[in-house]
Amino acid sequence: MNAETSPPPAPGFAAAPADAVARGKAACVIGAGFGGLALAIRLQSAGIATTVIEGRDKPGGRAYYWEKDGFTFDAGPTVITDPDCLKELWALSGHDIAEDVELMPVMPFYRLAWPDGTQFDYSNDEEQLFREIAQLNPADVAGYQRFLEYSEAVYQEGYVKLGHVPFLDFKSMLKAAPALAKQQAWRSVYSMVSSYVDNEKLREALSFHTLLVGGNPMKTSSIYALIHKLEIDGGVWWAKGGTNRLIAGMVKHFERLGGTVRLHDPVVHIHTLGKQVTEIETQSGWKQRFDAVASNADIMHSYKDLLAGAKRGADYARSLSRKTFSPSLFVVHFGIEGSWPGVPHHMILFGPRYKGLLEDIYDHGVLPQDFSIYLHHPTVTDPSMAPAGMSTFYALVPVAHMGKLAVDWEEMGPLLEERILDELERRLIPGLRERIVTKFHYAPRDFAMDLNAHMGSAFSLEPVLTQSAYFRGHNRDDVLDNFYLVGAGTHPGAGIPGVVGSAKATAGLMLEDLAA
């Protein structure tokens, strides 16, 4: 794309001045996950010639997918919230996301189920939601309304005001501190929820969301209660054909703008000279110089491996090794005979313990006998995910990362898979085993091997207050002037809205620097 054909940016977006484009500035984004592609679209929309380099055979990062025996299995994520943050990526160049992606509403957002048979349908249908709450505890309806007001306040402070702003120095953190203190950000999500509602099941229903971004509800800052407001306002959505089709739509749009995607050729080295990143080298031996480089790869991998040989790489990798990382996941993908209209798109099957189970995962690093399951059933919304008359599922359980949980996943994987299928058969799908057409599982070692995820962590750095904003990886490196981060390891954190927000923050810095 050249200066003459560059479309005007959307209002509120700072594009690079024409002279920056005329000088032929080029940028590289390492990794084609949601954050990397969102950043690449922003740069390309502003006229910066951008190349995305992805090591795997398909784009998507954690949003990879498999096609097996006629079934489509998304690796994840599967919950799309704040569709506006995605629509903005197309609007930057005067396009509409609907050209490339069909978003379908999901209702209810989640069905929550407990071992005693209690069920709770969570949605933004206010009357229905109040009825659901009243069934658990009528007195908690008023408390929930007050919690919603709190959620809206932290949404304004933590997401609207700070979600797309880079925290490059401690002063910026101090500036934000009074507002965060006013919202009691030092308290956990679970603690804050508990101050509004009394019913234990409702406390679990209103606090489990942090698990979707790798956070322990008992420790993660109450600022993350904003997720509730995000869902209430924006809804929960599904991309027709799978989350992978949203990725495919982002790639198509990026290439339409003139961007380049290089697949199946992992970056092996980021070359530096002094305080500058100079050149990217891939496994095939391909080398290219760029004016700016951003990494959407795992943050530890970026510094420890890709910047190996550079003092900054070793120094920051050492600093990262002292931080805490989010847990990993164990996921069973399976395709079965029959359609299951009674099983909603998203379910949480809570186990007999909540706090104790979280302690086992986050603190003790053991593999407990009980578990909570997130069950994904896309074919109830989108039958195209399976052959006619069949259904696609995945069952996900959080497990400790490999730095805490030392088990042989070759041996343990099949055993845990069987335990999960047993639980689903007992609680939800009678005769499940006889109906299975195809199945496979994905374990922590797969996250480590396929995604270079540090210790197999599924969400990068744990989202606790002392590892948020300024205390997270910075959107622009402190030492290497033209090296940037995007994705879960940088501000604001994991989840689709989080990494797309990080792309907005990082793009602003890169465009400003490239125009200088």
PDB file of C-alpha atoms in Angstrom, residues 10-157:
ATOM      1  CA  ALA A  10     -11.136   6.024  11.391  1.00  0.00           C
ATOM      2  CA  PRO A  11     -11.818   8.972  13.708  1.00  0.00           C
ATOM      3  CA  GLY A  12      -9.795   8.815  16.895  1.00  0.00           C
ATOM      4  CA  PHE A  13      -6.999   6.742  15.398  1.00  0.00           C
ATOM      5  CA  ALA A  14      -3.588   8.351  14.933  1.00  0.00           C
ATOM      6  CA  ALA A  15      -2.234   7.277  11.565  1.00  0.00           C
ATOM      7  CA  ALA A  16       1.367   7.793  10.492  1.00  0.00           C
ATOM      8  CA  PRO A  17       1.991  11.041   8.623  1.00  0.00           C
ATOM      9  CA  ALA A  18       2.354  10.745   4.851  1.00  0.00           C
ATOM     10  CA  ASP A  19       6.113  11.456   4.963  1.00  0.00           C
ATOM     11  CA  ALA A  20       6.648   8.397   7.177  1.00  0.00           C
ATOM     12  CA  VAL A  21       4.930   6.259   4.565  1.00  0.00           C
ATOM     13  CA  ALA A  22       6.880   7.933   1.760  1.00  0.00           C
ATOM     14  CA  ARG A  23      10.144   7.002   3.463  1.00  0.00           C
ATOM     15  CA  GLY A  24       9.118   3.367   3.111  1.00  0.00           C
ATOM     16  CA  LYS A  25       8.992   2.385   6.767  1.00  0.00           C
ATOM     17  CA  ALA A  26       8.563  -1.350   7.329  1.00  0.00           C
ATOM     18  CA  ALA A  27       7.478  -3.265  10.429  1.00  0.00           C
ATOM     19  CA  CYS A  28       7.484  -6.907  11.442  1.00  0.00           C
ATOM     20  CA  VAL A  29       5.067  -8.661  13.794  1.00  0.00           C
ATOM     21  CA  ILE A  30       6.238 -12.017  15.152  1.00  0.00           C
ATOM     22  CA  GLY A  31       3.253 -14.309  15.689  1.00  0.00           C
ATOM     23  CA  ALA A  32      -0.181 -14.395  14.051  1.00  0.00           C
ATOM     24  CA  GLY A  33      -2.319 -14.606  17.177  1.00  0.00           C
ATOM     25  CA  PHE A  34      -5.198 -12.211  17.816  1.00  0.00           C
ATOM     26  CA  GLY A  35      -2.875  -9.548  19.227  1.00  0.00           C
ATOM     27  CA  GLY A  36      -0.336  -9.842  16.422  1.00  0.00           C
ATOM     28  CA  LEU A  37      -2.935  -9.682  13.652  1.00  0.00           C
ATOM     29  CA  ALA A  38      -4.779  -6.778  15.299  1.00  0.00           C
ATOM     30  CA  LEU A  39      -1.497  -4.855  15.526  1.00  0.00           C
ATOM     31  CA  ALA A  40      -0.567  -5.700  11.938  1.00  0.00           C
ATOM     32  CA  ILE A  41      -3.955  -4.472  10.687  1.00  0.00           C
ATOM     33  CA  ARG A  42      -3.524  -1.190  12.550  1.00  0.00           C
ATOM     34  CA  LEU A  43      -0.018  -0.643  11.168  1.00  0.00           C
ATOM     35  CA  GLN A  44      -0.972  -1.585   7.615  1.00  0.00           C
ATOM     36  CA  SER A  45      -4.091   0.587   7.796  1.00  0.00           C
ATOM     37  CA  ALA A  46      -1.798   3.521   8.602  1.00  0.00           C
ATOM     38  CA  GLY A  47       0.427   2.835   5.610  1.00  0.00           C
ATOM     39  CA  ILE A  48       3.298   0.982   7.264  1.00  0.00           C
ATOM     40  CA  ALA A  49       4.436  -1.987   5.153  1.00  0.00           C
ATOM     41  CA  THR A  50       3.917  -4.821   7.636  1.00  0.00           C
ATOM     42  CA  THR A  51       4.992  -8.459   7.572  1.00  0.00           C
ATOM     43  CA  VAL A  52       3.580 -11.045   9.977  1.00  0.00           C
ATOM     44  CA  ILE A  53       5.763 -14.105  10.576  1.00  0.00           C
ATOM     45  CA  GLU A  54       4.093 -17.191  12.029  1.00  0.00           C
ATOM     46  CA  GLY A  55       5.909 -20.392  12.935  1.00  0.00           C
ATOM     47  CA  ARG A  56       2.953 -22.758  12.621  1.00  0.00           C
ATOM     48  CA  ASP A  57       1.251 -23.916   9.433  1.00  0.00           C
ATOM     49  CA  LYS A  58      -1.859 -21.828  10.179  1.00  0.00           C
ATOM     50  CA  PRO A  59      -2.383 -18.387  11.688  1.00  0.00           C
ATOM     51  CA  GLY A  60      -4.159 -17.972  15.013  1.00  0.00           C
ATOM     52  CA  GLY A  61      -1.693 -18.756  17.787  1.00  0.00           C
ATOM     53  CA  ARG A  62      -3.894 -20.006  20.616  1.00  0.00           C
ATOM     54  CA  ALA A  63      -6.823 -19.678  18.177  1.00  0.00           C
ATOM     55  CA  TYR A  64      -5.486 -22.568  16.083  1.00  0.00           C
ATOM     56  CA  TYR A  65      -7.863 -25.252  14.823  1.00  0.00           C
ATOM     57  CA  TRP A  66      -7.992 -28.839  13.628  1.00  0.00           C
ATOM     58  CA  GLU A  67     -10.244 -30.585  11.115  1.00  0.00           C
ATOM     59  CA  LYS A  68     -10.717 -34.254  11.905  1.00  0.00           C
ATOM     60  CA  ASP A  69     -13.223 -36.803  10.583  1.00  0.00           C
ATOM     61  CA  GLY A  70     -15.466 -34.000   9.320  1.00  0.00           C
ATOM     62  CA  PHE A  71     -15.473 -32.128  12.653  1.00  0.00           C
ATOM     63  CA  THR A  72     -13.914 -28.684  13.192  1.00  0.00           C
ATOM     64  CA  PHE A  73     -12.210 -28.217  16.559  1.00  0.00           C
ATOM     65  CA  ASP A  74     -11.187 -24.740  17.698  1.00  0.00           C
ATOM     66  CA  ALA A  75      -8.194 -24.759  20.019  1.00  0.00           C
ATOM     67  CA  GLY A  76      -9.662 -21.675  21.685  1.00  0.00           C
ATOM     68  CA  PRO A  77     -10.548 -19.005  22.681  1.00  0.00           C
ATOM     69  CA  THR A  78     -14.249 -19.611  22.108  1.00  0.00           C
ATOM     70  CA  VAL A  79     -15.907 -16.660  23.879  1.00  0.00           C
ATOM     71  CA  ILE A  80     -16.029 -13.440  21.836  1.00  0.00           C
ATOM     72  CA  THR A  81     -16.894 -10.328  23.851  1.00  0.00           C
ATOM     73  CA  ASP A  82     -16.697  -6.618  22.997  1.00  0.00           C
ATOM     74  CA  PRO A  83     -17.224  -7.108  19.241  1.00  0.00           C
ATOM     75  CA  ASP A  84     -16.719  -3.347  18.811  1.00  0.00           C
ATOM     76  CA  CYS A  85     -12.987  -3.710  19.481  1.00  0.00           C
ATOM     77  CA  LEU A  86     -12.844  -6.114  16.521  1.00  0.00           C
ATOM     78  CA  LYS A  87     -15.120  -4.060  14.257  1.00  0.00           C
ATOM     79  CA  GLU A  88     -12.784  -1.103  14.745  1.00  0.00           C
ATOM     80  CA  LEU A  89      -9.990  -3.003  12.967  1.00  0.00           C
ATOM     81  CA  TRP A  90     -12.021  -2.977   9.754  1.00  0.00           C
ATOM     82  CA  ALA A  91     -13.424   0.528  10.264  1.00  0.00           C
ATOM     83  CA  LEU A  92      -9.882   1.979  10.310  1.00  0.00           C
ATOM     84  CA  SER A  93      -9.798   1.614   6.518  1.00  0.00           C
ATOM     85  CA  GLY A  94     -13.483   2.157   5.815  1.00  0.00           C
ATOM     86  CA  HIS A  95     -14.414  -1.526   5.754  1.00  0.00           C
ATOM     87  CA  ASP A  96     -16.986  -3.599   7.644  1.00  0.00           C
ATOM     88  CA  ILE A  97     -16.186  -6.765   9.583  1.00  0.00           C
ATOM     89  CA  ALA A  98     -19.307  -8.323   8.018  1.00  0.00           C
ATOM     90  CA  GLU A  99     -17.417  -8.488   4.697  1.00  0.00           C
ATOM     91  CA  ASP A 100     -15.268 -11.274   6.156  1.00  0.00           C
ATOM     92  CA  VAL A 101     -16.829 -12.588   9.365  1.00  0.00           C
ATOM     93  CA  GLU A 102     -20.360 -13.486  10.446  1.00  0.00           C
ATOM     94  CA  LEU A 103     -20.828 -12.939  14.171  1.00  0.00           C
ATOM     95  CA  MET A 104     -23.671 -14.894  15.786  1.00  0.00           C
ATOM     96  CA  PRO A 105     -25.136 -14.060  19.232  1.00  0.00           C
ATOM     97  CA  VAL A 106     -24.918 -16.723  21.941  1.00  0.00           C
ATOM     98  CA  MET A 107     -27.753 -17.034  24.477  1.00  0.00           C
ATOM     99  CA  PRO A 108     -27.542 -17.813  27.326  1.00  0.00           C
ATOM    100  CA  PHE A 109     -23.952 -16.648  27.679  1.00  0.00           C
ATOM    101  CA  TYR A 110     -23.206 -19.586  29.989  1.00  0.00           C
ATOM    102  CA  ARG A 111     -25.141 -22.229  31.862  1.00  0.00           C
ATOM    103  CA  LEU A 112     -23.559 -22.884  35.237  1.00  0.00           C
ATOM    104  CA  ALA A 113     -24.200 -26.240  36.878  1.00  0.00           C
ATOM    105  CA  TRP A 114     -23.299 -27.627  40.318  1.00  0.00           C
ATOM    106  CA  PRO A 115     -23.035 -31.256  41.508  1.00  0.00           C
ATOM    107  CA  ASP A 116     -26.292 -30.977  43.484  1.00  0.00           C
ATOM    108  CA  GLY A 117     -28.237 -30.345  40.265  1.00  0.00           C
ATOM    109  CA  THR A 118     -28.568 -26.560  40.625  1.00  0.00           C
ATOM    110  CA  GLN A 119     -28.368 -24.693  37.304  1.00  0.00           C
ATOM    111  CA  PHE A 120     -27.998 -20.975  36.583  1.00  0.00           C
ATOM    112  CA  ASP A 121     -28.399 -19.418  33.143  1.00  0.00           C
ATOM    113  CA  TYR A 122     -26.280 -16.277  32.893  1.00  0.00           C
ATOM    114  CA  SER A 123     -27.182 -13.682  30.247  1.00  0.00           C
ATOM    115  CA  ASN A 124     -27.906  -9.969  29.771  1.00  0.00           C
ATOM    116  CA  ASP A 125     -31.659 -10.515  29.694  1.00  0.00           C
ATOM    117  CA  GLU A 126     -32.238  -8.502  32.861  1.00  0.00           C
ATOM    118  CA  GLU A 127     -35.627  -9.936  33.834  1.00  0.00           C
ATOM    119  CA  GLN A 128     -34.486 -13.493  33.220  1.00  0.00           C
ATOM    120  CA  LEU A 129     -31.220 -12.870  35.098  1.00  0.00           C
ATOM    121  CA  PHE A 130     -33.080 -11.473  38.116  1.00  0.00           C
ATOM    122  CA  ARG A 131     -35.299 -14.583  38.134  1.00  0.00           C
ATOM    123  CA  GLU A 132     -32.231 -16.814  38.049  1.00  0.00           C
ATOM    124  CA  ILE A 133     -30.665 -14.910  40.964  1.00  0.00           C
ATOM    125  CA  ALA A 134     -33.912 -14.977  42.952  1.00  0.00           C
ATOM    126  CA  GLN A 135     -34.032 -18.766  42.629  1.00  0.00           C
ATOM    127  CA  LEU A 136     -30.671 -18.916  44.407  1.00  0.00           C
ATOM    128  CA  ASN A 137     -31.421 -16.188  46.954  1.00  0.00           C
ATOM    129  CA  PRO A 138     -34.138 -13.507  46.530  1.00  0.00           C
ATOM    130  CA  ALA A 139     -32.227 -11.098  48.801  1.00  0.00           C
ATOM    131  CA  ASP A 140     -29.259 -11.138  46.413  1.00  0.00           C
ATOM    132  CA  VAL A 141     -31.139  -9.449  43.552  1.00  0.00           C
ATOM    133  CA  ALA A 142     -30.574  -6.027  45.145  1.00  0.00           C
ATOM    134  CA  GLY A 143     -26.970  -6.935  45.947  1.00  0.00           C
ATOM    135  CA  TYR A 144     -26.385  -7.972  42.330  1.00  0.00           C
ATOM    136  CA  GLN A 145     -27.697  -4.605  41.129  1.00  0.00           C
ATOM    137  CA  ARG A 146     -25.152  -2.866  43.354  1.00  0.00           C
ATOM    138  CA  PHE A 147     -22.426  -5.196  42.045  1.00  0.00           C
ATOM    139  CA  LEU A 148     -23.382  -4.251  38.497  1.00  0.00           C
ATOM    140  CA  GLU A 149     -22.869  -0.571  39.405  1.00  0.00           C
ATOM    141  CA  TYR A 150     -19.427  -1.463  40.756  1.00  0.00           C
ATOM    142  CA  SER A 151     -18.646  -3.463  37.609  1.00  0.00           C
ATOM    143  CA  GLU A 152     -19.586  -0.452  35.486  1.00  0.00           C
ATOM    144  CA  ALA A 153     -17.297   1.823  37.517  1.00  0.00           C
ATOM    145  CA  VAL A 154     -14.267  -0.470  37.155  1.00  0.00           C
ATOM    146  CA  TYR A 155     -15.110  -0.989  33.478  1.00  0.00           C
ATOM    147  CA  GLN A 156     -14.856   2.774  32.933  1.00  0.00           C
ATOM    148  CA  GLU A 157     -11.585   3.069  34.854  1.00  0.00           C
TER     149      GLU A 157
END
